[in-house]
């Protein structure tokens, strides 16, 4: 299996509920390596650009509003098969469908406020980590 990188965003709902440490502990417990990490407040323009692929979806406005509601924690994760491993740890997008023990099952309230984001492909793992980090940020 290849070493991959993936972007995690701990979303405003999980930050508000003090779950940053709980979620990072899940990543580290699974052996994913944190290469870079920061807490930031997304601007409207950043949130719109990051989620541009969803621009035509009916929930786009709500998604941008939610993602700019408060700080988020963005993390560059790396490891073997990291994209799929991270997605498995998060669980289904809709917490009502997420498997027991997953991050979204434990910490998310709804499909809109779903605690975390993860890259959905190896290609997007590279694009999305580059969206928030310079290569020189990785330690
Ligand atoms: P995320 O993995 O960040 O990628 C896109 C986000 O859009 C997704 O998580 C959800 O938070 C959000 N989303 C997807 N479907 C819906 C929906 N039907 N209603 C509201 N938000 C949604």
PDB file of N, CA and C and ligand atoms in Angstrom, residues 11 51 54 57 59 62-63 66-67 87 90 93 104 111-114 116-118, ligand 1:
ATOM      1  N   UNK A  11     -14.712  20.492  12.023  1.00  0.00           N
ATOM      2  CA  UNK A  11     -15.624  21.579  11.655  1.00  0.00           C
ATOM      3  C   UNK A  11     -16.080  22.388  12.880  1.00  0.00           C
ATOM      4  N   UNK A  51     -15.221  24.515  -1.204  1.00  0.00           N
ATOM      5  CA  UNK A  51     -16.383  23.673  -1.530  1.00  0.00           C
ATOM      6  C   UNK A  51     -16.970  24.010  -2.909  1.00  0.00           C
ATOM      7  N   UNK A  54     -19.341  21.886  -4.881  1.00  0.00           N
ATOM      8  CA  UNK A  54     -20.745  21.764  -4.458  1.00  0.00           C
ATOM      9  C   UNK A  54     -21.568  23.023  -4.768  1.00  0.00           C
ATOM     10  N   UNK A  57     -25.173  22.764  -5.605  1.00  0.00           N
ATOM     11  CA  UNK A  57     -26.047  21.980  -4.708  1.00  0.00           C
ATOM     12  C   UNK A  57     -26.935  22.909  -3.883  1.00  0.00           C
ATOM     13  N   UNK A  59     -27.606  22.850  -0.841  1.00  0.00           N
ATOM     14  CA  UNK A  59     -27.114  23.092   0.512  1.00  0.00           C
ATOM     15  C   UNK A  59     -25.841  23.941   0.545  1.00  0.00           C
ATOM     16  N   UNK A  62     -25.860  27.091   2.873  1.00  0.00           N
ATOM     17  CA  UNK A  62     -25.909  26.634   4.272  1.00  0.00           C
ATOM     18  C   UNK A  62     -24.535  26.082   4.703  1.00  0.00           C
ATOM     19  N   UNK A  63     -23.895  25.357   3.796  1.00  0.00           N
ATOM     20  CA  UNK A  63     -22.581  24.754   4.075  1.00  0.00           C
ATOM     21  C   UNK A  63     -21.527  25.845   4.301  1.00  0.00           C
ATOM     22  N   UNK A  66     -22.201  27.638   7.607  1.00  0.00           N
ATOM     23  CA  UNK A  66     -21.788  26.788   8.731  1.00  0.00           C
ATOM     24  C   UNK A  66     -20.262  26.757   8.884  1.00  0.00           C
ATOM     25  N   UNK A  67     -19.566  26.588   7.780  1.00  0.00           N
ATOM     26  CA  UNK A  67     -18.104  26.432   7.848  1.00  0.00           C
ATOM     27  C   UNK A  67     -17.391  27.712   8.253  1.00  0.00           C
ATOM     28  N   UNK A  87     -11.367   8.099   6.023  1.00  0.00           N
ATOM     29  CA  UNK A  87     -12.809   8.100   5.742  1.00  0.00           C
ATOM     30  C   UNK A  87     -13.530   7.044   6.583  1.00  0.00           C
ATOM     31  N   UNK A  90     -13.991   8.414  10.023  1.00  0.00           N
ATOM     32  CA  UNK A  90     -15.040   9.439  10.099  1.00  0.00           C
ATOM     33  C   UNK A  90     -16.430   8.822  10.077  1.00  0.00           C
ATOM     34  N   UNK A  93     -21.199  10.265   5.736  1.00  0.00           N
ATOM     35  CA  UNK A  93     -21.436  11.723   5.774  1.00  0.00           C
ATOM     36  C   UNK A  93     -22.605  12.063   6.685  1.00  0.00           C
ATOM     37  N   UNK A 104     -18.213  10.562  13.261  1.00  0.00           N
ATOM     38  CA  UNK A 104     -19.507  11.219  13.027  1.00  0.00           C
ATOM     39  C   UNK A 104     -20.605  10.623  13.891  1.00  0.00           C
ATOM     40  N   UNK A 111     -26.420  15.793   8.930  1.00  0.00           N
ATOM     41  CA  UNK A 111     -25.616  15.729   7.693  1.00  0.00           C
ATOM     42  C   UNK A 111     -24.947  17.070   7.409  1.00  0.00           C
ATOM     43  N   UNK A 112     -25.562  18.155   7.818  1.00  0.00           N
ATOM     44  CA  UNK A 112     -24.978  19.487   7.616  1.00  0.00           C
ATOM     45  C   UNK A 112     -23.876  19.760   8.617  1.00  0.00           C
ATOM     46  N   UNK A 113     -24.165  19.474   9.877  1.00  0.00           N
ATOM     47  CA  UNK A 113     -23.183  19.709  10.945  1.00  0.00           C
ATOM     48  C   UNK A 113     -22.590  18.360  11.330  1.00  0.00           C
ATOM     49  N   UNK A 114     -21.618  17.931  10.517  1.00  0.00           N
ATOM     50  CA  UNK A 114     -21.170  16.544  10.651  1.00  0.00           C
ATOM     51  C   UNK A 114     -19.733  16.387  11.164  1.00  0.00           C
ATOM     52  N   UNK A 116     -16.682  16.676  10.847  1.00  0.00           N
ATOM     53  CA  UNK A 116     -15.375  16.592  10.193  1.00  0.00           C
ATOM     54  C   UNK A 116     -15.515  16.428   8.682  1.00  0.00           C
ATOM     55  N   UNK A 117     -14.452  16.809   8.017  1.00  0.00           N
ATOM     56  CA  UNK A 117     -14.345  16.611   6.568  1.00  0.00           C
ATOM     57  C   UNK A 117     -13.095  15.805   6.292  1.00  0.00           C
ATOM     58  N   UNK A 118     -13.137  14.970   5.265  1.00  0.00           N
ATOM     59  CA  UNK A 118     -11.936  14.269   4.821  1.00  0.00           C
ATOM     60  C   UNK A 118     -11.890  14.199   3.312  1.00  0.00           C
TER      61      UNK A 118
HETATM   62  P1  LIG B   1     -18.012  17.134   3.689  1.00  0.00           P
HETATM   63  O1  LIG B   1     -17.311  15.831   3.774  1.00  0.00           O
HETATM   64  O2  LIG B   1     -17.354  18.308   4.316  1.00  0.00           O
HETATM   65  O3  LIG B   1     -18.268  17.477   2.145  1.00  0.00           O
HETATM   66  C1  LIG B   1     -19.352  18.263   1.712  1.00  0.00           C
HETATM   67  C2  LIG B   1     -20.293  18.602   2.816  1.00  0.00           C
HETATM   68  O4  LIG B   1     -21.567  19.033   2.420  1.00  0.00           O
HETATM   69  C3  LIG B   1     -20.571  17.358   3.633  1.00  0.00           C
HETATM   70  O5  LIG B   1     -19.440  16.984   4.351  1.00  0.00           O
HETATM   71  C4  LIG B   1     -21.772  17.794   4.449  1.00  0.00           C
HETATM   72  O6  LIG B   1     -21.403  18.502   5.610  1.00  0.00           O
HETATM   73  C5  LIG B   1     -22.448  18.746   3.481  1.00  0.00           C
HETATM   74  N1  LIG B   1     -23.655  18.112   2.951  1.00  0.00           N
HETATM   75  C6  LIG B   1     -23.726  17.044   2.149  1.00  0.00           C
HETATM   76  N2  LIG B   1     -25.012  16.743   1.876  1.00  0.00           N
HETATM   77  C7  LIG B   1     -25.758  17.664   2.538  1.00  0.00           C
HETATM   78  C8  LIG B   1     -27.152  17.882   2.659  1.00  0.00           C
HETATM   79  N3  LIG B   1     -28.030  17.095   2.035  1.00  0.00           N
HETATM   80  N4  LIG B   1     -27.573  18.921   3.413  1.00  0.00           N
HETATM   81  C9  LIG B   1     -26.679  19.727   4.034  1.00  0.00           C
HETATM   82  N5  LIG B   1     -25.328  19.554   3.954  1.00  0.00           N
HETATM   83  C10 LIG B   1     -24.882  18.527   3.222  1.00  0.00           C
END
